[in-house]
Amino acid sequence: MSNYKNVSKRFFLSLCFAYFVYAENAAPDFVNIMLNFEKEMNLIQEAFLKNSQTLVEVRQRRLKKLSNQLKEIPTSFYLDKKTRKFQNLIDLRVMRMDEELEAMGKALKRKDIDFAFQNYLNILNECNSCHILFHR
Ligand code: HEC
């Protein structure tokens, strides 16, 4: 029995350690995702201004990848005492942004660049809506 306790204690400790390592790694990941979001959003804007379907497609794919990475980080990781009460709103921002990127991908497939541009504006709105929640 005490052997069993020992094993479960060890298991618990290694779980804590794993979580610690995970949290430590998620932090730089999160900032990197944000910095890359900014870079890709600037580049996709340029692509729209050039009216280049191909360049917009490249940036849409990069943004979608970043969005997938963001989805994998639980929002609870970057919430604190002040922002915890907005968790639902923040979860929604992550979801909406991903949906807009999905819709943009579909718009680009049917060569509807105007629709894709509207998706771009909606995504920009999601970036800002989320940041506002963190700056109170
Ligand atoms: C789910 C919420 C959320 C969404 C959506 C989001 N961000 Fe952020 N972003 C944050 C948080 C949290 C921070 C860091 C803390 C803060 O801003 O107070 C941040 C920080 C940043 C930073 C500063 C990074 C640094 O530390 O130098 C940039 C740039 C940025 N975001 C760009 C974007 C862009 C562009 C988008 C949209 C494509 C976006 N973010 C979408 C939550 C979000």
GROMACS .gro file of N, CA and C and ligand atoms in nm:
model
  451
    1MET      N    1   0.083  -0.121   0.000
    1MET     CA    2   0.000   0.000   0.000
    1MET      C    3   0.086   0.125   0.000
    2SER      N    4   0.190   0.127   0.087
    2SER     CA    5   0.275   0.246   0.092
    2SER      C    6   0.352   0.259  -0.040
    3ASN      N    7   0.377   0.141  -0.099
    3ASN     CA    8   0.445   0.143  -0.228
    3ASN      C    9   0.356   0.212  -0.332
    4TYR      N   10   0.229   0.179  -0.324
    4TYR     CA   11   0.133   0.240  -0.415
    4TYR      C   12   0.129   0.391  -0.395
    5LYS      N   13   0.130   0.433  -0.267
    5LYS     CA   14   0.128   0.577  -0.235
    5LYS      C   15   0.250   0.647  -0.292
    6ASN      N   16   0.363   0.578  -0.277
    6ASN     CA   17   0.488   0.634  -0.329
    6ASN      C   18   0.482   0.656  -0.479
    7VAL      N   19   0.429   0.554  -0.545
    7VAL     CA   20   0.421   0.562  -0.691
    7VAL      C   21   0.329   0.676  -0.732
    8SER      N   22   0.213   0.689  -0.663
    8SER     CA   23   0.120   0.794  -0.704
    8SER      C   24   0.176   0.931  -0.670
    9LYS      N   25   0.256   0.938  -0.562
    9LYS     CA   26   0.319   1.065  -0.526
    9LYS      C   27   0.419   1.104  -0.635
   10ARG      N   28   0.495   1.006  -0.678
   10ARG     CA   29   0.592   1.032  -0.784
   10ARG      C   30   0.522   1.074  -0.913
   11PHE      N   31   0.413   1.003  -0.938
   11PHE     CA   32   0.337   1.034  -1.060
   11PHE      C   33   0.287   1.179  -1.054
   12PHE      N   34   0.236   1.215  -0.936
   12PHE     CA   35   0.185   1.351  -0.918
   12PHE      C   36   0.297   1.454  -0.938
   13LEU      N   37   0.414   1.425  -0.878
   13LEU     CA   38   0.525   1.518  -0.889
   13LEU      C   39   0.571   1.533  -1.034
   14SER      N   40   0.574   1.421  -1.107
   14SER     CA   41   0.620   1.434  -1.246
   14SER      C   42   0.516   1.506  -1.331
   15LEU      N   43   0.389   1.492  -1.290
   15LEU     CA   44   0.283   1.566  -1.359
   15LEU      C   45   0.303   1.716  -1.338
   16CYS      N   46   0.332   1.754  -1.214
   16CYS     CA   47   0.359   1.895  -1.182
   16CYS      C   48   0.477   1.945  -1.264
   17PHE      N   49   0.581   1.863  -1.269
   17PHE     CA   50   0.701   1.902  -1.341
   17PHE      C   51   0.669   1.921  -1.490
   18ALA      N   52   0.594   1.827  -1.545
   18ALA     CA   53   0.557   1.835  -1.686
   18ALA      C   54   0.478   1.962  -1.713
   19TYR      N   55   0.387   1.993  -1.622
   19TYR     CA   56   0.306   2.113  -1.641
   19TYR      C   57   0.395   2.238  -1.634
   20PHE      N   58   0.489   2.236  -1.539
   20PHE     CA   59   0.581   2.349  -1.523
   20PHE      C   60   0.660   2.371  -1.652
   21VAL      N   61   0.714   2.264  -1.706
   21VAL     CA   62   0.793   2.272  -1.830
   21VAL      C   63   0.703   2.323  -1.943
   22TYR      N   64   0.580   2.271  -1.947
   22TYR     CA   65   0.485   2.311  -2.051
   22TYR      C   66   0.455   2.461  -2.041
   23ALA      N   67   0.428   2.509  -1.918
   23ALA     CA   68   0.394   2.650  -1.899
   23ALA      C   69   0.511   2.739  -1.936
   24GLU      N   70   0.633   2.695  -1.898
   24GLU     CA   71   0.752   2.773  -1.930
   24GLU      C   72   0.768   2.786  -2.082
   25ASN      N   73   0.735   2.679  -2.153
   25ASN     CA   74   0.750   2.681  -2.297
   25ASN      C   75   0.638   2.755  -2.367
   26ALA      N   76   0.519   2.752  -2.306
   26ALA     CA   77   0.405   2.817  -2.369
   26ALA      C   78   0.422   2.968  -2.370
   27ALA      N   79   0.493   3.022  -2.269
   27ALA     CA   80   0.509   3.168  -2.260
   27ALA      C   81   0.576   3.229  -2.382
   28PRO      N   82   0.700   3.187  -2.416
   28PRO     CA   83   0.762   3.245  -2.535
   28PRO      C   84   0.683   3.212  -2.662
   29ASP      N   85   0.619   3.094  -2.664
   29ASP     CA   86   0.537   3.056  -2.778
   29ASP      C   87   0.428   3.159  -2.801
   30PHE      N   88   0.364   3.198  -2.694
   30PHE     CA   89   0.251   3.289  -2.704
   30PHE      C   90   0.295   3.423  -2.763
   31VAL      N   91   0.403   3.479  -2.709
   31VAL     CA   92   0.452   3.608  -2.758
   31VAL      C   93   0.494   3.594  -2.905
   32ASN      N   94   0.560   3.482  -2.936
   32ASN     CA   95   0.601   3.458  -3.074
   32ASN      C   96   0.483   3.452  -3.168
   33ILE      N   97   0.377   3.385  -3.124
   33ILE     CA   98   0.256   3.377  -3.207
   33ILE      C   99   0.205   3.517  -3.234
   34MET      N  100   0.200   3.600  -3.128
   34MET     CA  101   0.150   3.737  -3.142
   34MET      C  102   0.237   3.818  -3.238
   35LEU      N  103   0.368   3.807  -3.221
   35LEU     CA  104   0.459   3.884  -3.308
   35LEU      C  105   0.443   3.839  -3.453
   36ASN      N  106   0.427   3.708  -3.472
   36ASN     CA  107   0.408   3.658  -3.609
   36ASN      C  108   0.273   3.697  -3.666
   37PHE      N  109   0.171   3.701  -3.579
   37PHE     CA  110   0.039   3.750  -3.622
   37PHE      C  111   0.054   3.891  -3.680
   38GLU      N  112   0.125   3.975  -3.605
   38GLU     CA  113   0.142   4.114  -3.648
   38GLU      C  114   0.211   4.121  -3.783
   39LYS      N  115   0.319   4.044  -3.794
   39LYS     CA  116   0.396   4.042  -3.920
   39LYS      C  117   0.308   3.996  -4.036
   40GLU      N  118   0.238   3.884  -4.015
   40GLU     CA  119   0.156   3.828  -4.124
   40GLU      C  120   0.037   3.918  -4.158
   41MET      N  121  -0.017   3.987  -4.060
   41MET     CA  122  -0.130   4.077  -4.087
   41MET      C  123  -0.083   4.196  -4.171
   42ASN      N  124   0.040   4.244  -4.145
   42ASN     CA  125   0.094   4.352  -4.228
   42ASN      C  126   0.116   4.304  -4.371
   43LEU      N  127   0.169   4.180  -4.382
   43LEU     CA  128   0.200   4.127  -4.514
   43LEU      C  129   0.072   4.098  -4.595
   44ILE      N  130  -0.031   4.051  -4.526
   44ILE     CA  131  -0.154   4.021  -4.600
   44ILE      C  132  -0.220   4.152  -4.645
   45GLN      N  133  -0.204   4.255  -4.564
   45GLN     CA  134  -0.259   4.386  -4.605
   45GLN      C  135  -0.190   4.434  -4.733
   46GLU      N  136  -0.057   4.420  -4.735
   46GLU     CA  137   0.018   4.457  -4.856
   46GLU      C  138  -0.030   4.375  -4.975
   47ALA      N  139  -0.051   4.246  -4.952
   47ALA     CA  140  -0.095   4.157  -5.060
   47ALA      C  141  -0.231   4.201  -5.114
   48PHE      N  142  -0.320   4.242  -5.024
   48PHE     CA  143  -0.452   4.291  -5.068
   48PHE      C  144  -0.436   4.419  -5.150
   49LEU      N  145  -0.346   4.508  -5.103
   49LEU     CA  146  -0.326   4.636  -5.174
   49LEU      C  147  -0.271   4.612  -5.314
   50LYS      N  148  -0.188   4.504  -5.326
   50LYS     CA  149  -0.135   4.469  -5.459
   50LYS      C  150  -0.237   4.391  -5.539
   51ASN      N  151  -0.349   4.355  -5.474
   51ASN     CA  152  -0.453   4.275  -5.537
   51ASN      C  153  -0.399   4.142  -5.587
   52SER      N  154  -0.306   4.084  -5.509
   52SER     CA  155  -0.244   3.958  -5.551
   52SER      C  156  -0.307   3.840  -5.477
   53GLN      N  157  -0.388   3.767  -5.551
   53GLN     CA  158  -0.454   3.648  -5.496
   53GLN      C  159  -0.352   3.549  -5.439
   54THR      N  160  -0.242   3.526  -5.515
   54THR     CA  161  -0.141   3.428  -5.472
   54THR      C  162  -0.078   3.468  -5.340
   55LEU      N  163  -0.038   3.595  -5.328
   55LEU     CA  164   0.027   3.640  -5.204
   55LEU      C  165  -0.071   3.636  -5.086
   56VAL      N  166  -0.197   3.671  -5.112
   56VAL     CA  167  -0.297   3.665  -5.006
   56VAL      C  168  -0.312   3.520  -4.958
   57GLU      N  169  -0.312   3.426  -5.056
   57GLU     CA  170  -0.326   3.284  -5.020
   57GLU      C  171  -0.213   3.237  -4.930
   58VAL      N  172  -0.089   3.279  -4.963
   58VAL     CA  173   0.027   3.240  -4.882
   58VAL      C  174   0.009   3.289  -4.739
   59ARG      N  175  -0.032   3.415  -4.724
   59ARG     CA  176  -0.047   3.474  -4.590
   59ARG      C  177  -0.165   3.413  -4.515
   60GLN      N  178  -0.271   3.381  -4.587
   60GLN     CA  179  -0.386   3.316  -4.522
   60GLN      C  180  -0.341   3.184  -4.460
   61ARG      N  181  -0.261   3.109  -4.533
   61ARG     CA  182  -0.215   2.979  -4.481
   61ARG      C  183  -0.129   2.998  -4.357
   62ARG      N  184  -0.039   3.099  -4.361
   62ARG     CA  185   0.047   3.125  -4.243
   62ARG      C  186  -0.038   3.167  -4.123
   63LEU      N  187  -0.135   3.254  -4.148
   63LEU     CA  188  -0.221   3.301  -4.038
   63LEU      C  189  -0.301   3.185  -3.979
   64LYS      N  190  -0.348   3.096  -4.066
   64LYS     CA  191  -0.427   2.981  -4.018
   64LYS      C  192  -0.341   2.892  -3.930
   65LYS      N  193  -0.214   2.873  -3.969
   65LYS     CA  194  -0.122   2.793  -3.887
   65LYS      C  195  -0.105   2.856  -3.749
   66LEU      N  196  -0.086   2.987  -3.748
   66LEU     CA  197  -0.070   3.059  -3.620
   66LEU      C  198  -0.195   3.045  -3.535
   67SER      N  199  -0.309   3.056  -3.601
   67SER     CA  200  -0.436   3.042  -3.530
   67SER      C  201  -0.448   2.902  -3.469
   68ASN      N  202  -0.404   2.801  -3.542
   68ASN     CA  203  -0.405   2.665  -3.487
   68ASN      C  204  -0.315   2.655  -3.364
   69GLN      N  205  -0.200   2.723  -3.371
   69GLN     CA  206  -0.108   2.721  -3.256
   69GLN      C  207  -0.172   2.790  -3.135
   70LEU      N  208  -0.238   2.903  -3.163
   70LEU     CA  209  -0.302   2.977  -3.054
   70LEU      C  210  -0.412   2.893  -2.989
   71LYS      N  211  -0.486   2.821  -3.072
   71LYS     CA  212  -0.596   2.737  -3.021
   71LYS      C  213  -0.545   2.631  -2.926
   72GLU      N  214  -0.418   2.588  -2.947
   72GLU     CA  215  -0.364   2.481  -2.862
   72GLU      C  216  -0.323   2.531  -2.723
   73ILE      N  217  -0.305   2.661  -2.709
   73ILE     CA  218  -0.271   2.714  -2.577
   73ILE      C  219  -0.401   2.745  -2.503
   74PRO      N  220  -0.424   2.679  -2.389
   74PRO     CA  221  -0.548   2.708  -2.315
   74PRO      C  222  -0.550   2.855  -2.275
   75THR      N  223  -0.664   2.922  -2.294
   75THR     CA  224  -0.667   3.066  -2.263
   75THR      C  225  -0.636   3.090  -2.116
   76SER      N  226  -0.666   2.992  -2.031
   76SER     CA  227  -0.638   3.009  -1.888
   76SER      C  228  -0.489   3.038  -1.866
   77PHE      N  229  -0.406   2.999  -1.961
   77PHE     CA  230  -0.262   3.022  -1.947
   77PHE      C  231  -0.228   3.171  -1.947
   78TYR      N  232  -0.295   3.251  -2.027
   78TYR     CA  233  -0.259   3.394  -2.030
   78TYR      C  234  -0.361   3.484  -1.961
   79LEU      N  235  -0.450   3.422  -1.883
   79LEU     CA  236  -0.543   3.502  -1.805
   79LEU      C  237  -0.485   3.525  -1.666
   80ASP      N  238  -0.520   3.637  -1.606
   80ASP     CA  239  -0.481   3.662  -1.468
   80ASP      C  240  -0.606   3.699  -1.389
   81LYS      N  241  -0.585   3.745  -1.266
   81LYS     CA  242  -0.699   3.778  -1.180
   81LYS      C  243  -0.796   3.873  -1.248
   82LYS      N  244  -0.740   3.975  -1.314
   82LYS     CA  245  -0.823   4.079  -1.376
   82LYS      C  246  -0.900   4.028  -1.497
   83THR      N  247  -0.837   3.943  -1.575
   83THR     CA  248  -0.896   3.905  -1.704
   83THR      C  249  -0.974   3.774  -1.698
   84ARG      N  250  -0.963   3.701  -1.586
   84ARG     CA  251  -1.028   3.570  -1.577
   84ARG      C  252  -1.179   3.581  -1.602
   85LYS      N  253  -1.237   3.692  -1.556
   85LYS     CA  254  -1.382   3.706  -1.572
   85LYS      C  255  -1.422   3.723  -1.719
   86PHE      N  256  -1.325   3.748  -1.806
   86PHE     CA  257  -1.356   3.760  -1.949
   86PHE      C  258  -1.326   3.632  -2.026
   87GLN      N  259  -1.298   3.524  -1.953
   87GLN     CA  260  -1.255   3.401  -2.020
   87GLN      C  261  -1.345   3.362  -2.138
   88ASN      N  262  -1.478   3.368  -2.118
   88ASN     CA  263  -1.569   3.329  -2.226
   88ASN      C  264  -1.552   3.417  -2.348
   89LEU      N  265  -1.541   3.548  -2.323
   89LEU     CA  266  -1.524   3.643  -2.433
   89LEU      C  267  -1.392   3.618  -2.506
   90ILE      N  268  -1.290   3.586  -2.427
   90ILE     CA  269  -1.158   3.564  -2.485
   90ILE      C  270  -1.155   3.434  -2.565
   91ASP      N  271  -1.217   3.329  -2.509
   91ASP     CA  272  -1.229   3.203  -2.583
   91ASP      C  273  -1.299   3.226  -2.716
   92LEU      N  274  -1.403   3.311  -2.711
   92LEU     CA  275  -1.481   3.340  -2.830
   92LEU      C  276  -1.395   3.410  -2.937
   93ARG      N  277  -1.307   3.500  -2.893
   93ARG     CA  278  -1.219   3.572  -2.987
   93ARG      C  279  -1.132   3.472  -3.064
   94VAL      N  280  -1.075   3.376  -2.989
   94VAL     CA  281  -0.988   3.275  -3.051
   94VAL      C  282  -1.066   3.196  -3.154
   95MET      N  283  -1.190   3.159  -3.118
   95MET     CA  284  -1.275   3.080  -3.207
   95MET      C  285  -1.316   3.160  -3.332
   96ARG      N  286  -1.362   3.283  -3.308
   96ARG     CA  287  -1.408   3.368  -3.419
   96ARG      C  288  -1.298   3.394  -3.519
   97MET      N  289  -1.177   3.424  -3.465
   97MET     CA  290  -1.065   3.454  -3.553
   97MET      C  291  -1.037   3.334  -3.642
   98ASP      N  292  -1.043   3.216  -3.582
   98ASP     CA  293  -1.018   3.094  -3.659
   98ASP      C  294  -1.126   3.072  -3.766
   99GLU      N  295  -1.250   3.100  -3.729
   99GLU     CA  296  -1.360   3.086  -3.826
   99GLU      C  297  -1.344   3.182  -3.943
  100GLU      N  298  -1.301   3.305  -3.913
  100GLU     CA  299  -1.280   3.404  -4.020
  100GLU      C  300  -1.169   3.358  -4.114
  101LEU      N  301  -1.064   3.298  -4.056
  101LEU     CA  302  -0.954   3.250  -4.140
  101LEU      C  303  -0.998   3.133  -4.227
  102GLU      N  304  -1.083   3.049  -4.169
  102GLU     CA  305  -1.141   2.936  -4.244
  102GLU      C  306  -1.224   2.991  -4.360
  103ALA      N  307  -1.310   3.089  -4.330
  103ALA     CA  308  -1.396   3.149  -4.432
  103ALA      C  309  -1.312   3.219  -4.539
  104MET      N  310  -1.201   3.280  -4.497
  104MET     CA  311  -1.114   3.346  -4.593
  104MET      C  312  -1.055   3.243  -4.690
  105GLY      N  313  -1.016   3.129  -4.636
  105GLY     CA  314  -0.962   3.021  -4.720
  105GLY      C  315  -1.063   2.980  -4.826
  106LYS      N  316  -1.189   2.968  -4.785
  106LYS     CA  317  -1.295   2.928  -4.879
  106LYS      C  318  -1.319   3.037  -4.983
  107ALA      N  319  -1.320   3.163  -4.938
  107ALA     CA  320  -1.340   3.276  -5.030
  107ALA      C  321  -1.229   3.277  -5.136
  108LEU      N  322  -1.106   3.250  -5.092
  108LEU     CA  323  -0.994   3.252  -5.186
  108LEU      C  324  -1.005   3.139  -5.287
  109LYS      N  325  -1.058   3.025  -5.241
  109LYS     CA  326  -1.076   2.912  -5.334
  109LYS      C  327  -1.173   2.949  -5.444
  110ARG      N  328  -1.277   3.029  -5.412
  110ARG     CA  329  -1.370   3.067  -5.518
  110ARG      C  330  -1.332   3.202  -5.579
  111LYS      N  331  -1.208   3.245  -5.552
  111LYS     CA  332  -1.150   3.368  -5.608
  111LYS      C  333  -1.231   3.493  -5.575
  112ASP      N  334  -1.292   3.494  -5.459
  112ASP     CA  335  -1.370   3.609  -5.415
  112ASP      C  336  -1.284   3.694  -5.322
  113ILE      N  337  -1.200   3.778  -5.382
  113ILE     CA  338  -1.102   3.854  -5.303
  113ILE      C  339  -1.170   3.963  -5.219
  114ASP      N  340  -1.285   4.013  -5.265
  114ASP     CA  341  -1.358   4.113  -5.186
  114ASP      C  342  -1.408   4.053  -5.055
  115PHE      N  343  -1.461   3.931  -5.066
  115PHE     CA  344  -1.508   3.861  -4.947
  115PHE      C  345  -1.390   3.835  -4.853
  116ALA      N  346  -1.277   3.792  -4.910
  116ALA     CA  347  -1.157   3.764  -4.832
  116ALA      C  348  -1.109   3.890  -4.760
  117PHE      N  349  -1.123   4.004  -4.826
  117PHE     CA  350  -1.081   4.130  -4.764
  117PHE      C  351  -1.170   4.162  -4.644
  118GLN      N  352  -1.299   4.133  -4.659
  118GLN     CA  353  -1.391   4.154  -4.546
  118GLN      C  354  -1.352   4.062  -4.430
  119ASN      N  355  -1.312   3.938  -4.461
  119ASN     CA  356  -1.264   3.847  -4.357
  119ASN      C  357  -1.141   3.907  -4.287
  120TYR      N  358  -1.053   3.965  -4.367
  120TYR     CA  359  -0.933   4.029  -4.311
  120TYR      C  360  -0.972   4.138  -4.210
  121LEU      N  361  -1.069   4.221  -4.248
  121LEU     CA  362  -1.113   4.328  -4.158
  121LEU      C  363  -1.173   4.270  -4.030
  122ASN      N  364  -1.249   4.162  -4.046
  122ASN     CA  365  -1.309   4.098  -3.928
  122ASN      C  366  -1.202   4.039  -3.836
  123ILE      N  367  -1.096   3.985  -3.895
  123ILE     CA  368  -0.987   3.929  -3.815
  123ILE      C  369  -0.920   4.041  -3.736
  124LEU      N  370  -0.893   4.151  -3.805
  124LEU     CA  371  -0.832   4.268  -3.739
  124LEU      C  372  -0.917   4.311  -3.620
  125ASN      N  373  -1.046   4.306  -3.640
  125ASN     CA  374  -1.139   4.341  -3.533
  125ASN      C  375  -1.126   4.245  -3.414
  126GLU      N  376  -1.105   4.116  -3.445
  126GLU     CA  377  -1.088   4.017  -3.338
  126GLU      C  378  -0.959   4.041  -3.260
  127CYS      N  379  -0.851   4.077  -3.330
  127CYS     CA  380  -0.723   4.108  -3.262
  127CYS      C  381  -0.749   4.219  -3.161
  128ASN      N  382  -0.811   4.326  -3.209
  128ASN     CA  383  -0.833   4.442  -3.123
  128ASN      C  384  -0.930   4.411  -3.009
  129SER      N  385  -1.036   4.337  -3.039
  129SER     CA  386  -1.135   4.304  -2.936
  129SER      C  387  -1.070   4.226  -2.823
  130CYS      N  388  -0.977   4.138  -2.858
  130CYS     CA  389  -0.911   4.061  -2.753
  130CYS      C  390  -0.816   4.150  -2.674
  131HIS      N  391  -0.737   4.231  -2.744
  131HIS     CA  392  -0.639   4.315  -2.673
  131HIS      C  393  -0.707   4.412  -2.577
  132ILE      N  394  -0.821   4.465  -2.620
  132ILE     CA  395  -0.894   4.559  -2.534
  132ILE      C  396  -0.926   4.495  -2.399
  133LEU      N  397  -0.961   4.366  -2.401
  133LEU     CA  398  -0.997   4.297  -2.278
  133LEU      C  399  -0.878   4.287  -2.181
  134PHE      N  400  -0.758   4.296  -2.235
  134PHE     CA  401  -0.638   4.285  -2.150
  134PHE      C  402  -0.586   4.421  -2.104
  135HIS      N  403  -0.644   4.527  -2.155
  135HIS     CA  404  -0.590   4.660  -2.121
  135HIS      C  405  -0.688   4.746  -2.043
  136ARG      N  406  -0.742   4.687  -1.940
  136ARG     CA  407  -0.835   4.761  -1.855
  136ARG      C  408  -0.766   4.796  -1.725
  137HEC     C1  409  -0.738   3.563  -2.758
  137HEC     C2  410  -0.684   3.693  -2.741
  137HEC     C3  411  -0.593   3.752  -2.845
  137HEC     C4  412  -0.612   3.755  -2.980
  137HEC     C5  413  -0.728   3.700  -3.061
  137HEC     C6  414  -0.498   3.824  -3.034
  137HEC     N1  415  -0.413   3.861  -2.933
  137HEC    FE1  416  -0.238   3.964  -2.956
  137HEC     N2  417  -0.208   3.956  -2.756
  137HEC     C7  418  -0.293   3.897  -2.664
  137HEC     C8  419  -0.235   3.909  -2.533
  137HEC     C9  420  -0.296   3.854  -2.404
  137HEC    C10  421  -0.114   3.978  -2.547
  137HEC    C11  422  -0.010   4.016  -2.443
  137HEC    C12  423  -0.059   4.096  -2.329
  137HEC    C13  424  -0.126   4.226  -2.359
  137HEC     O1  425  -0.149   4.268  -2.473
  137HEC     O2  426  -0.156   4.293  -2.259
  137HEC    C14  427  -0.101   4.008  -2.689
  137HEC    C15  428   0.005   4.076  -2.744
  137HEC    C16  429   0.020   4.105  -2.876
  137HEC    C17  430   0.131   4.177  -2.934
  137HEC    C18  431   0.251   4.231  -2.856
  137HEC    C19  432   0.354   4.121  -2.840
  137HEC    C20  433   0.474   4.166  -2.761
  137HEC     O3  434   0.485   4.126  -2.643
  137HEC     O4  435   0.555   4.242  -2.813
  137HEC    C21  436   0.109   4.186  -3.068
  137HEC    C22  437   0.198   4.252  -3.171
  137HEC    C23  438  -0.017   4.119  -3.095
  137HEC     N3  439  -0.067   4.071  -2.978
  137HEC    C24  440  -0.072   4.107  -3.221
  137HEC    C25  441  -0.192   4.041  -3.247
  137HEC    C26  442  -0.256   4.034  -3.378
  137HEC    C27  443  -0.204   4.099  -3.505
  137HEC    C28  444  -0.369   3.961  -3.362
  137HEC    C29  445  -0.471   3.922  -3.465
  137HEC    C30  446  -0.428   3.858  -3.585
  137HEC    C31  447  -0.378   3.923  -3.222
  137HEC     N4  448  -0.268   3.974  -3.156
  137HEC    C32  449  -0.480   3.850  -3.168
  137HEC    C33  450  -0.413   3.836  -2.690
  137HEC    C34  451  -0.468   3.819  -2.816
   0.00000   0.00000   0.00000
